[in-house]
């Protein structure tokens, strides 16, 4: 495996109250899907995404009405106690919106620029430089975000023609990948020539296929020390989006490539936008790079587990943790490292339960209707009863454990439950 340990040498960029790169922990970000001009709905989604674990939130700024709403969105976030940086996503008319709406430019914590669609020819460089100048004037960082679907076509055609003229025999996909990296590097150089400091610039080169993403970012990591934003442009829906994102970003993150990530899932109609945040947090937690919330190990089920009780309990525990985390993070230091296990039969149930901080082994088919609970490896109690009784009792054990082990207000001590 090719190993490129770059994260320790990337430049640190300050985005609001968050540092990206420079050895800082990898940052999770997300993007709203509301109409940005609707300040109330957009601010509410920003707050929800932050409570789910997103440490930066991006909004589309595409129209004057959207730009005008940004200060109110930011104020509503702050009034709700949400301190996450607010990022503006600009395409085509960013140079106009940022110069004509100074309150928007001041309120945003970072600007995202796509060099493939800021204009063409001479106008492209001028309009790109205009956005950079606004960032200089207000002391804001920028992300130079190259996308495979909106790449500078003049650059692509020139490289394609070179391939033909010189009979290089290169595949078109390889040429496009090269153009993405070239666009990012050249745009970074132009931004610095305009007057932006290196510690104001983050780079991304996002495509939709995992193997291409890996190739592009490996090449990019060799050519720049700027922090890198990582993610597929469009991961897709459901299982496909999760697997494709994890397969690409997991490889790169394990090689030290990537300083901030987004999992760009397509939600179902009326779906929960927070799913992309949960996925990003789980990815970093699975790789041992960050801890965001207590992890729940659950039995996958087999012929021994014909009852659905363990599935229902695992789902209820996961939902309870997600609902509790906004308050727990403020009150309990280190609670995100807690581990739980909800198991379905005697084969792996006791062993997995002992390995977790709190674990319960439910009875499989034909087993006695008893549910031993292990706390920090010790058999603490045995639960019995209906599903509702089990769920309430297990939740009570979880609450008591969290209060005893992680409370900032009391000295930590051993937690024991009498059998």
Coordinates of C-alpha atoms in Angstrom, one line a residue:
X1 CA 0.0 0.0 0.0
X2 CA 1.2 3.5 -0.8
X3 CA 1.6 5.4 2.4
X4 CA 1.7 9.2 2.3
X5 CA 1.7 10.7 5.8
X6 CA 0.8 14.3 5.1
X7 CA -1.6 15.4 7.8
X8 CA 1.2 16.3 10.2
X9 CA 2.7 18.7 7.7
X10 CA -0.4 20.5 6.4
X11 CA -0.8 24.2 7.1
X12 CA -3.3 25.1 9.7
X13 CA -6.2 27.3 8.6
X14 CA -8.5 28.9 11.1
X15 CA -12.2 28.8 10.2
X16 CA -14.2 30.6 12.9
X17 CA -13.5 28.7 16.1
X18 CA -12.2 25.6 14.2
X19 CA -8.7 24.8 13.0
X20 CA -8.4 22.8 9.8
X21 CA -5.1 21.1 9.1
X22 CA -1.8 21.8 10.9
X23 CA -2.2 18.6 13.0
X24 CA -5.7 19.5 14.3
X25 CA -8.3 16.7 14.5
X26 CA -10.1 16.0 11.2
X27 CA -13.2 18.2 11.0
X28 CA -16.7 17.0 10.0
X29 CA -18.8 19.3 7.9
X30 CA -22.1 19.1 6.2
X31 CA -24.4 21.2 3.9
X32 CA -28.0 22.3 4.3
X33 CA -30.6 21.6 1.6
X34 CA -33.1 24.3 2.5
X35 CA -33.7 27.4 0.5
X36 CA -31.1 29.7 2.0
X37 CA -33.4 32.7 1.5
X38 CA -35.6 31.1 4.2
X39 CA -33.5 32.2 7.1
X40 CA -35.6 30.5 9.7
X41 CA -35.6 27.0 8.1
X42 CA -32.0 27.2 7.1
X43 CA -30.8 28.3 10.6
X44 CA -32.9 25.4 12.1
X45 CA -31.2 22.9 9.8
X46 CA -27.8 24.3 10.6
X47 CA -28.5 23.9 14.3
X48 CA -29.7 20.3 13.8
X49 CA -26.7 19.4 11.8
X50 CA -24.4 20.8 14.4
X51 CA -26.2 19.0 17.2
X52 CA -25.7 15.8 15.2
X53 CA -21.9 16.3 15.2
X54 CA -21.2 18.6 12.2
X55 CA -18.4 21.0 13.2
X56 CA -18.9 23.3 10.2
X57 CA -22.0 23.9 8.1
X58 CA -22.2 25.1 4.5
X59 CA -25.1 26.9 2.8
X60 CA -25.7 27.7 -0.8
X61 CA -25.4 31.4 -1.6
X62 CA -26.8 31.6 -5.1
X63 CA -29.1 34.6 -5.2
X64 CA -29.3 38.1 -3.7
X65 CA -32.1 36.9 -1.4
X66 CA -29.8 34.1 -0.1
X67 CA -26.9 36.5 0.5
X68 CA -29.3 38.9 2.3
X69 CA -30.4 36.1 4.6
X70 CA -27.0 35.0 5.7
X71 CA -26.5 37.5 8.6
X72 CA -29.9 36.4 10.1
X73 CA -29.0 32.7 9.7
X74 CA -25.7 33.3 11.5
X75 CA -27.5 35.3 14.3
X76 CA -30.1 32.6 14.8
X77 CA -27.4 30.0 15.1
X78 CA -25.5 32.0 17.7
X79 CA -28.7 32.8 19.6
X80 CA -29.4 29.0 19.9
X81 CA -25.9 28.4 21.2
X82 CA -24.6 26.9 17.9
X83 CA -21.0 28.2 17.5
X84 CA -20.1 26.2 14.3
X85 CA -18.6 28.2 11.5
X86 CA -21.0 29.1 8.7
X87 CA -19.6 28.6 5.2
X88 CA -20.9 30.2 2.0
X89 CA -20.9 28.1 -1.2
X90 CA -20.5 30.3 -4.3
X91 CA -20.8 29.4 -8.0
X92 CA -21.0 31.7 -11.1
X93 CA -21.8 35.0 -9.3
X94 CA -19.8 34.9 -6.0
X95 CA -17.8 37.9 -7.0
X96 CA -21.1 39.9 -7.3
X97 CA -22.9 38.6 -4.2
X98 CA -19.9 39.1 -1.9
X99 CA -19.1 42.7 -3.1
X100 CA -22.8 43.8 -3.2
X101 CA -23.7 42.2 0.2
X102 CA -21.0 43.1 2.6
X103 CA -23.0 42.0 5.6
X104 CA -23.0 38.5 4.0
X105 CA -19.3 38.6 3.4
X106 CA -18.7 39.6 7.1
X107 CA -21.1 37.0 8.5
X108 CA -19.6 34.0 6.7
X109 CA -16.7 32.3 8.3
X110 CA -15.4 30.9 5.0
X111 CA -16.0 31.2 1.3
X112 CA -16.1 28.2 -1.1
X113 CA -14.9 29.0 -4.6
X114 CA -15.2 26.7 -7.6
X115 CA -12.6 27.8 -10.1
X116 CA -14.4 25.9 -12.9
X117 CA -17.3 28.2 -12.9
X118 CA -16.2 31.7 -11.8
X119 CA -16.1 32.8 -15.5
X120 CA -14.1 32.1 -18.7
X121 CA -10.8 33.4 -20.0
X122 CA -9.6 36.7 -18.6
X123 CA -12.9 37.2 -16.7
X124 CA -12.4 34.0 -14.8
X125 CA -9.1 35.2 -13.3
X126 CA -10.5 38.6 -12.6
X127 CA -13.6 37.3 -10.9
X128 CA -11.7 34.7 -8.9
X129 CA -9.3 37.4 -7.7
X130 CA -12.3 39.6 -6.7
X131 CA -13.5 36.9 -4.3
X132 CA -10.0 36.5 -3.0
X133 CA -9.8 40.2 -2.4
X134 CA -13.1 40.2 -0.4
X135 CA -11.6 37.3 1.7
X136 CA -8.5 39.4 2.3
X137 CA -10.5 42.5 3.2
X138 CA -12.6 40.6 5.8
X139 CA -9.9 38.2 7.0
X140 CA -11.7 35.1 5.8
X141 CA -10.4 31.8 4.6
X142 CA -11.4 30.2 1.3
X143 CA -11.8 26.7 0.0
X144 CA -10.7 26.3 -3.6
X145 CA -13.1 23.5 -4.5
X146 CA -12.5 21.8 -7.8
X147 CA -15.3 19.5 -9.0
X148 CA -15.1 16.9 -11.7
X149 CA -18.5 17.9 -13.0
X150 CA -17.7 21.6 -13.4
X151 CA -14.0 21.5 -14.3
X152 CA -12.4 24.3 -16.3
X153 CA -13.2 23.1 -19.9
X154 CA -10.5 25.2 -21.5
X155 CA -7.8 23.4 -19.4
X156 CA -9.4 20.0 -20.2
X157 CA -9.5 20.7 -24.0
X158 CA -5.9 21.9 -24.0
X159 CA -4.8 18.7 -22.3
X160 CA -6.9 16.5 -24.5
X161 CA -5.4 18.2 -27.6
X162 CA -1.9 17.7 -26.2
X163 CA -2.7 14.0 -25.7
X164 CA -3.8 13.7 -29.4
X165 CA -1.0 15.9 -30.9
X166 CA 1.8 14.0 -29.0
X167 CA 0.2 10.6 -29.3
X168 CA 0.5 10.1 -25.6
X169 CA -2.2 7.4 -25.5
X170 CA -3.6 8.5 -22.2
X171 CA -7.1 7.7 -21.1
X172 CA -9.5 10.6 -20.9
X173 CA -10.2 9.9 -17.2
X174 CA -6.5 10.2 -16.4
X175 CA -6.4 13.5 -18.2
X176 CA -9.4 14.8 -16.3
X177 CA -7.9 13.7 -13.0
X178 CA -4.6 15.5 -13.9
X179 CA -6.6 18.7 -14.8
X180 CA -8.3 18.7 -11.5
X181 CA -5.1 18.7 -9.6
X182 CA -3.6 21.3 -12.0
X183 CA -6.7 23.6 -11.6
X184 CA -6.4 23.4 -7.8
X185 CA -2.7 24.1 -7.7
X186 CA -2.9 27.0 -10.3
X187 CA -5.9 28.5 -8.5
X188 CA -4.0 28.4 -5.2
X189 CA -1.0 30.1 -6.8
X190 CA -3.4 32.8 -8.2
X191 CA -5.0 33.3 -4.8
X192 CA -1.6 33.8 -3.2
X193 CA -0.6 36.2 -5.9
X194 CA -3.8 38.1 -5.2
X195 CA -2.7 38.5 -1.5
X196 CA -4.3 35.6 0.3
X197 CA -2.0 33.9 2.9
X198 CA -1.3 30.2 2.7
X199 CA -3.0 29.9 6.1
X200 CA -6.3 31.1 4.5
X201 CA -6.6 28.4 1.8
X202 CA -8.1 24.9 1.9
X203 CA -8.2 22.8 -1.3
X204 CA -10.5 20.1 -2.5
X205 CA -10.7 18.0 -5.8
X206 CA -14.0 16.1 -5.6
X207 CA -15.1 13.4 -8.0
X208 CA -17.9 10.8 -7.8
X209 CA -15.9 7.5 -8.2
X210 CA -13.9 6.1 -5.3
X211 CA -10.8 4.9 -7.3
X212 CA -10.5 8.3 -9.0
X213 CA -10.9 10.1 -5.7
X214 CA -8.0 8.1 -4.3
X215 CA -5.8 8.8 -7.3
X216 CA -6.5 12.5 -7.4
X217 CA -5.9 13.1 -3.7
X218 CA -2.7 11.0 -3.6
X219 CA -1.4 13.2 -6.4
X220 CA -2.7 16.4 -4.8
X221 CA -1.1 15.5 -1.4
X222 CA 2.3 15.2 -3.1
X223 CA 2.0 18.7 -4.6
X224 CA 0.7 20.9 -1.8
X225 CA 0.9 21.5 1.9
X226 CA -2.5 23.2 2.1
X227 CA -5.1 21.3 4.2
X228 CA -7.4 19.2 2.1
X229 CA -11.2 18.8 2.2
X230 CA -12.2 15.3 1.4
X231 CA -15.3 13.7 -0.1
X232 CA -17.0 12.4 -3.1
X233 CA -18.9 15.0 -5.1
X234 CA -22.1 12.9 -5.1
X235 CA -21.9 9.7 -3.1
X236 CA -25.4 8.6 -3.9
X237 CA -28.3 7.2 -1.8
X238 CA -28.4 4.8 1.1
X239 CA -26.1 1.8 1.1
X240 CA -24.4 2.8 -2.1
X241 CA -23.5 6.3 -0.8
X242 CA -22.3 4.9 2.5
X243 CA -20.1 2.2 0.9
X244 CA -18.6 4.3 -1.8
X245 CA -17.8 7.1 0.6
X246 CA -16.2 4.8 3.2
X247 CA -14.2 2.8 0.6
X248 CA -12.6 6.0 -0.9
X249 CA -12.2 8.1 2.2
X250 CA -11.2 5.2 4.4
X251 CA -8.2 4.5 2.2
X252 CA -7.1 8.2 2.1
X253 CA -7.6 8.9 5.7
X254 CA -5.7 5.8 6.7
X255 CA -2.8 7.2 4.6
X256 CA -2.9 10.5 6.4
X257 CA -4.7 12.4 3.6
X258 CA -7.6 14.6 4.5
X259 CA -8.1 17.4 7.1
X260 CA -11.9 17.9 6.9
X261 CA -14.5 15.6 5.4
X262 CA -18.1 15.5 4.2
X263 CA -20.2 12.4 3.3
X264 CA -22.4 13.8 0.5
X265 CA -25.4 11.4 0.8
X266 CA -28.5 11.8 -1.3
X267 CA -31.4 11.8 1.2
X268 CA -34.7 10.1 0.4
X269 CA -37.6 12.6 -0.2
X270 CA -38.4 13.9 3.2
X271 CA -35.3 12.1 4.7
X272 CA -33.1 13.2 7.5
X273 CA -30.2 15.4 6.4
X274 CA -28.3 14.5 9.6
X275 CA -27.6 11.0 8.2
X276 CA -24.6 12.4 6.3
X277 CA -23.2 13.8 9.6
X278 CA -23.7 10.5 11.4
X279 CA -21.9 8.7 8.6
X280 CA -18.9 11.0 8.6
X281 CA -18.6 10.7 12.4
X282 CA -18.9 6.9 12.3
X283 CA -16.2 6.8 9.5
X284 CA -13.7 8.7 11.6
X285 CA -14.6 6.8 14.7
X286 CA -14.3 3.4 12.9
X287 CA -10.7 4.4 11.9
X288 CA -9.8 5.4 15.4
X289 CA -9.2 9.0 14.3
X290 CA -12.0 10.7 16.3
X291 CA -14.6 9.9 18.9
X292 CA -18.0 11.6 18.6
X293 CA -20.6 9.5 20.4
X294 CA -20.8 6.3 22.4
X295 CA -20.6 3.3 20.0
X296 CA -23.1 0.5 20.0
X297 CA -22.0 -3.0 19.0
X298 CA -25.0 -5.1 18.0
X299 CA -25.6 -8.7 17.0
X300 CA -26.3 -9.1 13.2
X301 CA -28.8 -11.9 13.9
X302 CA -29.0 -15.5 12.7
X303 CA -31.1 -18.6 13.1
X304 CA -30.5 -18.5 16.9
X305 CA -32.1 -15.0 17.1
X306 CA -35.6 -15.4 15.9
X307 CA -36.9 -12.8 18.4
X308 CA -36.6 -9.2 17.2
X309 CA -36.1 -7.9 20.8
X310 CA -32.4 -7.4 20.5
X311 CA -32.8 -5.4 17.2
X312 CA -35.5 -3.2 18.7
X313 CA -33.4 -2.6 21.8
X314 CA -30.2 -1.8 19.8
X315 CA -32.2 0.7 17.7
X316 CA -33.7 2.3 20.7
X317 CA -30.4 2.6 22.5
X318 CA -28.8 4.2 19.4
X319 CA -31.7 6.7 19.1
X320 CA -31.5 7.5 22.8
X321 CA -27.8 8.2 22.5
X322 CA -28.2 10.5 19.5
X323 CA -31.0 12.4 21.2
X324 CA -28.9 12.7 24.4
X325 CA -25.6 13.7 22.9
X326 CA -26.2 17.5 22.5
X327 CA -26.8 17.7 26.3
X328 CA -24.2 15.0 27.2
X329 CA -21.4 16.8 25.3
X330 CA -21.9 19.9 27.4
X331 CA -22.2 18.1 30.7
X332 CA -20.1 15.0 30.6
X333 CA -16.4 15.0 29.6
X334 CA -15.3 12.0 27.6
X335 CA -18.8 10.4 27.2
X336 CA -18.1 10.0 23.5
X337 CA -15.7 7.1 24.3
X338 CA -18.4 5.0 26.0
X339 CA -19.0 1.6 24.4
X340 CA -22.1 -0.5 24.6
X341 CA -23.2 -3.9 23.3
X342 CA -26.6 -5.3 22.6
X343 CA -26.3 -9.0 21.7
X344 CA -28.8 -11.6 20.7
X345 CA -27.7 -15.0 22.0
X346 CA -25.3 -16.9 24.2
X347 CA -22.7 -17.6 21.5
X348 CA -21.0 -14.1 21.4
X349 CA -23.3 -12.2 23.7
X350 CA -21.5 -12.6 27.1
X351 CA -18.1 -12.1 25.5
X352 CA -19.0 -8.9 23.5
X353 CA -20.9 -7.6 26.5
X354 CA -17.9 -8.0 28.8
X355 CA -15.7 -6.2 26.3
X356 CA -18.0 -3.1 26.4
X357 CA -18.5 -0.6 29.2
X358 CA -22.1 -1.7 29.3
X359 CA -23.4 -4.8 27.6
X360 CA -26.5 -6.9 27.6
X361 CA -26.8 -10.5 26.3
X362 CA -30.4 -11.2 25.3
X363 CA -31.6 -14.8 25.0
X364 CA -31.6 -16.6 21.7
X365 CA -34.1 -19.2 20.5
X366 CA -34.5 -21.9 23.2
X367 CA -32.4 -20.0 25.8
X368 CA -33.6 -19.2 29.3
X369 CA -35.4 -15.8 29.3
X370 CA -32.7 -14.0 31.3
X371 CA -30.6 -11.1 30.1
X372 CA -27.2 -10.8 31.9
X373 CA -25.8 -7.3 32.0
X374 CA -22.1 -6.7 32.2
X375 CA -20.6 -3.4 33.4
X376 CA -16.9 -2.9 32.8
X377 CA -16.4 -6.6 32.3
X378 CA -18.2 -7.6 35.5
X379 CA -21.6 -9.3 35.6
X380 CA -23.6 -6.6 37.3
X381 CA -27.2 -7.7 37.1
X382 CA -29.7 -9.8 35.2
X383 CA -32.8 -8.3 33.6
X384 CA -36.1 -10.0 32.9
X385 CA -39.5 -8.9 31.6
X386 CA -41.2 -7.4 28.6
X387 CA -39.3 -5.4 25.9
X388 CA -40.6 -2.1 27.4
X389 CA -39.3 -3.2 30.9
X390 CA -36.0 -4.2 29.5
X391 CA -35.6 -1.0 27.5
X392 CA -36.4 1.2 30.6
X393 CA -34.1 -0.8 32.9
X394 CA -31.2 -0.7 30.4
X395 CA -31.6 3.0 29.8
X396 CA -31.6 3.6 33.5
X397 CA -28.3 1.6 33.8
X398 CA -26.9 3.7 30.9
X399 CA -27.9 7.0 32.5
X400 CA -26.5 6.0 35.9
X401 CA -23.2 4.9 34.4
X402 CA -22.8 8.2 32.4
X403 CA -23.6 10.3 35.5
X404 CA -21.1 8.3 37.6
X405 CA -18.3 8.0 35.2
X406 CA -18.3 11.1 33.1
X407 CA -19.8 13.9 35.2
X408 CA -17.6 17.0 35.4
X409 CA -19.3 18.0 38.6
X410 CA -18.3 14.9 40.7
X411 CA -15.2 12.9 41.2
X412 CA -15.1 9.8 39.0
X413 CA -15.4 6.6 40.9
X414 CA -16.0 2.9 40.2
X415 CA -19.6 2.2 39.1
X416 CA -21.2 -1.0 40.4
X417 CA -24.7 -2.4 40.3
X418 CA -25.7 -4.9 42.9
X419 CA -27.0 -8.2 41.4

